Coordinates of C-alpha atoms and ligand atoms in Angstrom, one line a residue:
M1 CA 22.5 -3.7 28.4
G2 CA 21.7 -1.3 25.5
K3 CA 22.4 2.3 24.7
L4 CA 18.5 3.1 25.0
D5 CA 17.3 0.8 27.8
G6 CA 13.5 2.1 27.8
K7 CA 13.8 4.9 25.8
I8 CA 10.3 5.8 23.5
A9 CA 11.3 6.9 20.1
L10 CA 9.7 7.6 17.0
I11 CA 11.9 8.2 13.6
T12 CA 9.7 9.8 11.0
G13 CA 10.8 8.5 6.9
S14 CA 11.7 5.4 9.0
A15 CA 10.0 2.5 6.5
S16 CA 13.1 2.7 4.4
G17 CA 17.2 4.0 4.2
I18 CA 18.6 5.5 6.9
G19 CA 15.8 6.0 8.7
R20 CA 14.5 1.8 8.9
A21 CA 18.2 1.1 9.7
S22 CA 18.0 3.9 12.5
A23 CA 15.0 1.8 13.4
L24 CA 16.0 -1.7 13.4
A25 CA 19.3 0.5 15.8
F26 CA 17.5 1.8 18.2
A27 CA 15.2 -1.1 19.1
Q28 CA 18.0 -3.4 19.1
E29 CA 19.4 -0.9 21.9
G30 CA 16.6 -1.0 24.3
A31 CA 13.8 1.6 22.8
S32 CA 10.3 1.0 21.3
V33 CA 10.4 2.6 18.4
A34 CA 7.1 4.9 16.8
V35 CA 7.8 3.2 12.9
A36 CA 6.5 7.0 10.8
D37 CA 6.2 7.2 7.3
W38 CA 4.2 8.0 4.4
D39 CA 5.0 4.3 3.6
E40 CA 2.0 2.6 5.9
A41 CA 3.0 -0.5 4.2
G42 CA 7.1 -0.1 4.4
A43 CA 6.2 1.6 7.6
R44 CA 4.1 -2.0 9.0
Q45 CA 7.2 -4.0 8.4
V46 CA 10.0 -2.8 9.3
A47 CA 7.4 -2.9 12.5
Q48 CA 7.5 -5.8 12.6
Q49 CA 10.5 -6.9 12.0
I50 CA 11.2 -5.8 15.8
G51 CA 8.4 -7.3 17.0
A52 CA 6.8 -5.8 20.6
R53 CA 8.3 -2.8 21.0
A54 CA 7.4 -1.3 17.8
L55 CA 4.3 0.9 15.9
A56 CA 3.8 1.6 12.6
L57 CA 2.3 4.8 12.0
K58 CA 0.8 6.6 8.8
V59 CA 2.3 10.2 8.3
D60 CA 2.5 12.9 5.6
V61 CA 5.4 14.9 7.5
S62 CA 4.0 18.6 5.6
R63 CA 0.9 17.7 7.2
A64 CA -0.1 19.9 10.1
A65 CA -2.2 17.2 11.3
D66 CA -1.3 14.6 10.2
V67 CA 1.9 15.1 12.3
E68 CA -0.2 16.5 15.5
R69 CA -2.0 12.3 15.4
M70 CA 1.4 11.5 14.6
I71 CA 2.1 12.6 18.3
A72 CA -0.6 11.8 19.6
A73 CA -0.9 8.2 19.0
A74 CA 2.5 7.7 20.1
V75 CA 2.7 8.9 23.4
G76 CA -1.3 7.4 23.4
H77 CA 0.6 3.8 23.0
F78 CA 3.9 3.9 25.2
G79 CA 2.7 6.3 27.6
R80 CA 5.7 9.3 27.1
L81 CA 8.2 10.6 24.3
D82 CA 11.5 10.3 24.8
I83 CA 13.6 10.4 21.6
L84 CA 12.1 12.3 18.1
F85 CA 14.7 11.4 15.2
N86 CA 12.9 13.9 12.8
N87 CA 14.8 12.1 9.4
A88 CA 12.0 11.9 6.7
G89 CA 13.1 13.7 3.3
V90 CA 13.4 13.8 -0.4
C91 CA 16.0 14.7 -2.8
V92 CA 14.8 15.8 -6.8
P93 CA 17.7 16.8 -8.3
N94 CA 17.1 20.4 -10.9
L95 CA 18.5 23.9 -11.0
V96 CA 16.8 27.1 -10.3
H97 CA 15.3 28.6 -13.2
S98 CA 13.8 25.8 -15.2
M99 CA 12.4 24.5 -11.2
S100 CA 8.9 25.1 -11.1
E101 CA 6.8 26.9 -7.6
E102 CA 5.6 23.0 -6.8
D103 CA 8.8 21.9 -6.4
W104 CA 10.6 24.6 -4.5
D105 CA 7.5 24.1 -1.9
R106 CA 7.3 20.7 -1.9
T107 CA 11.2 20.1 -1.0
I108 CA 11.0 22.7 1.8
A109 CA 7.2 21.6 2.7
I110 CA 8.9 18.0 3.1
N111 CA 13.0 18.5 4.6
L112 CA 12.2 22.0 6.1
K113 CA 8.6 22.4 7.4
G114 CA 8.3 19.0 8.4
V115 CA 11.2 18.8 11.2
F116 CA 9.4 22.7 12.2
L117 CA 6.1 20.4 12.8
G118 CA 7.9 17.1 14.0
C119 CA 9.8 19.3 16.8
K120 CA 6.4 21.8 17.6
Y121 CA 4.2 18.8 18.4
G122 CA 7.3 17.2 19.8
L123 CA 8.2 19.2 22.3
P124 CA 5.7 19.4 24.4
E125 CA 5.4 15.7 25.4
L126 CA 9.7 15.6 25.4
M127 CA 10.0 19.0 27.6
K128 CA 7.0 16.6 30.5
K129 CA 10.4 15.0 31.6
G130 CA 14.1 15.9 28.7
G131 CA 14.5 14.0 26.1
V132 CA 16.8 14.5 22.9
I133 CA 15.6 16.2 19.1
L134 CA 18.0 14.5 15.7
N135 CA 17.0 15.8 12.9
T136 CA 18.6 14.3 9.8
A137 CA 20.2 17.5 7.5
S138 CA 22.7 16.8 5.5
V139 CA 27.2 18.2 3.8
A140 CA 24.4 19.9 1.8
G141 CA 23.0 21.2 4.7
L142 CA 27.1 23.2 5.4
E143 CA 27.7 23.8 1.7
G144 CA 26.1 24.1 -1.7
H145 CA 25.2 21.8 -4.2
C146 CA 25.6 20.7 -7.6
G147 CA 21.7 20.5 -8.7
L148 CA 20.6 20.6 -5.6
P149 CA 19.3 24.3 -5.2
D150 CA 16.0 23.8 -2.8
Y151 CA 17.1 20.4 -0.7
C152 CA 20.5 22.5 -0.6
A153 CA 18.6 25.3 1.0
S154 CA 16.1 22.9 3.1
K155 CA 19.1 21.0 4.3
H156 CA 20.6 25.0 6.0
G157 CA 17.8 25.3 7.3
V158 CA 17.1 22.1 9.3
I159 CA 20.4 22.9 10.6
G160 CA 19.6 26.6 11.7
L161 CA 16.3 25.9 13.0
T162 CA 18.1 22.5 14.9
K163 CA 21.0 25.1 16.5
S164 CA 18.1 27.3 17.9
I165 CA 15.4 24.5 18.9
A166 CA 19.4 23.5 21.2
L167 CA 19.0 27.3 22.5
D168 CA 15.7 27.8 23.5
Y169 CA 14.7 24.3 25.2
A170 CA 18.6 23.3 27.1
K171 CA 16.6 25.0 30.0
Y172 CA 14.2 21.6 29.3
N173 CA 16.7 19.7 29.3
V174 CA 16.3 18.4 25.7
R175 CA 19.3 18.2 23.5
A176 CA 18.5 19.1 19.6
N177 CA 21.0 17.5 17.0
C178 CA 21.8 17.5 13.2
L179 CA 23.3 14.2 12.3
C180 CA 24.7 15.1 8.0
P181 CA 24.8 12.2 5.9
G182 CA 27.5 12.1 2.5
T183 CA 26.4 10.2 -0.1
V184 CA 24.3 7.4 1.3
A185 CA 23.3 3.7 -0.8
T186 CA 19.2 5.0 -0.5
N187 CA 16.7 5.1 -3.1
I188 CA 16.4 8.7 -2.1
M189 CA 15.9 10.2 -5.1
A190 CA 14.1 7.1 -7.0
P191 CA 9.9 7.3 -6.6
T192 CA 10.2 11.1 -8.2
L193 CA 12.7 10.6 -10.9
A194 CA 11.2 7.0 -11.5
R195 CA 7.4 9.5 -12.5
L196 CA 9.5 12.1 -14.9
P197 CA 10.2 11.1 -19.0
P198 CA 13.1 9.8 -19.4
E199 CA 14.7 12.8 -21.2
E200 CA 14.6 15.1 -18.2
R201 CA 15.4 12.6 -16.0
E202 CA 18.8 12.0 -18.0
R203 CA 18.6 16.3 -17.2
R204 CA 18.5 16.3 -14.5
M205 CA 21.2 13.5 -13.3
A206 CA 23.7 14.9 -15.0
A207 CA 23.4 18.5 -12.7
V208 CA 23.9 16.5 -9.8
S209 CA 27.4 14.6 -9.0
P210 CA 29.1 14.2 -5.6
P211 CA 32.3 15.5 -5.5
A212 CA 35.5 12.3 -4.5
T213 CA 35.8 11.5 -0.9
P214 CA 38.6 10.5 1.2
I215 CA 36.9 6.9 1.9
P216 CA 35.3 6.2 -2.1
R217 CA 32.4 4.9 -2.1
A218 CA 28.2 5.9 -0.3
A219 CA 27.8 4.6 3.2
D220 CA 25.3 1.3 4.1
P221 CA 22.4 3.2 6.0
S222 CA 23.7 1.0 9.6
E223 CA 26.5 3.2 8.9
M224 CA 24.6 6.0 9.9
A225 CA 22.3 4.4 12.0
R226 CA 24.9 3.8 15.0
P227 CA 26.3 7.8 14.7
A228 CA 21.9 8.4 15.5
V229 CA 22.1 5.5 18.0
F230 CA 25.3 7.8 19.6
L231 CA 23.9 11.3 19.4
C232 CA 20.2 10.3 21.2
S233 CA 22.2 7.7 23.6
D234 CA 23.4 9.3 27.1
D235 CA 27.0 8.6 25.6
A236 CA 26.3 12.3 23.9
S237 CA 25.0 14.3 26.9
F238 CA 26.8 17.3 26.2
V239 CA 26.0 17.1 22.9
T240 CA 23.7 20.1 21.8
G241 CA 23.4 22.5 19.3
H242 CA 26.0 20.6 16.7
A243 CA 25.7 19.5 13.2
F244 CA 27.1 16.5 13.5
C245 CA 28.9 14.9 9.9
A246 CA 29.5 10.7 8.7
D247 CA 30.6 11.5 5.0
G248 CA 33.5 9.6 4.3
G249 CA 35.6 12.5 5.1
W250 CA 33.2 15.3 2.0
M251 CA 33.3 17.6 5.1
G252 CA 36.9 17.5 5.5
G253 CA 38.2 19.1 2.6
H254 CA 38.7 18.8 -1.2
I255 CA 40.9 15.6 -3.5
Y256 CA 42.6 17.6 -5.7
K257 CA 44.2 14.8 -7.8
V258 CA 48.1 15.9 -8.2
M259 CA 50.0 13.6 -6.2
Ligands
NAD301 N1 21.1 9.0 0.4 C1 21.8 10.4 1.2 O1 22.7 10.8 0.5 C2 21.5 11.1 1.6 C3 22.5 12.6 2.2 C4 22.7 13.5 2.8 C5 20.8 13.4 3.8 N2 19.7 12.3 3.5 C6 18.5 12.7 3.6 O2 18.4 11.1 5.1 C7 16.2 10.8 5.2 C8 16.3 10.0 5.1 O3 16.3 9.8 3.6 P1 17.7 8.5 2.6 O4 18.0 8.6 2.0 O5 17.1 6.4 3.8 O6 15.7 8.4 1.7 P2 15.1 6.8 1.9 O7 13.4 7.4 0.1 O8 14.9 5.1 1.4 O9 13.9 7.3 2.6 C9 13.2 7.8 2.6 C10 11.7 7.6 3.8 O10 11.1 9.0 3.9 C11 9.6 8.8 3.7 N3 9.2 10.1 3.4 C12 10.0 10.8 2.9 N4 8.1 12.1 2.2 C13 7.5 12.1 3.7 C14 6.7 12.2 3.9 N5 5.8 13.6 3.3 N6 5.9 11.8 5.4 C15 6.3 10.9 6.1 N7 7.3 10.0 5.2 C16 7.9 11.1 4.0 C17 9.7 7.7 2.4 O11 8.7 6.8 2.1 C18 10.6 7.3 2.5 O12 11.1 6.1 3.8 C19 16.6 12.4 4.5 O13 15.9 13.1 5.0 C20 17.5 13.0 2.7 O14 17.0 14.2 3.2 C21 20.5 11.4 2.7

């Protein structure tokens, strides 16, 4: 028996990386999955891999009309919604003094407003019978990071938003938590960095450097999918308002090379 047997889940940003691994893991645990992404071809591929219990949807999570349509399409197809995993996000290194207003607005629109919009249109469905929201934040939602000011601001916002939702909607039997990954081996920075001239790309990359973590490697996306399954399953029935780190020990403290 799967941990998500019979559940209807929608995962944004599921054409690649953490979202893709989660869509496959949710399906393996018995859920039907709406695979939503602005990369339509990628979403279709993941849905095909899952088979009959999947639906591919094209969405730009920063656009209200798209998100409203995405939720309606998932509910229209599967009949209801039990799990909403707002995971789509972008991450572009930069510094405040050299960041354009457009760069700032784009990160906030996708990473923070996108989560708000998912919740805004998803909650009325979840409130009907109870359900679960999982929002992908980051360790960058819990502390500052060099070279990622807009990203950090957006992820701190996601955690605050999620905690508020946990308080307001517990009475509807809706749980809401954040997944806070550390470094995961995905292509998150690649599409935007590829568009920059080489010197600008180097300048931006020089600004970011993840710290040494007790587990000294990047995670595989599947190592985020398994905690996501847990947080969305009844195994986590008393867990809400929580920012759950899957970070190789990043938030455990600092490693000093003195021993
Ligand atoms: N990779 C890491 O080290 C890491 C660490 C902490 C948090 N995260 C978070 O994990 C989440 C998933 O990222 P990932 O690492 O799997 O990266 P990824 O690039 O592999 O996946 C992100 C997905 O989101 C989609 N997407 C981006 N903007 C979108 C939009 N406006 N509308 C719809 N889809 C959109 C992309 O097409 C892509 O499929 C993000 O929220 C990211 O901030 C990643």
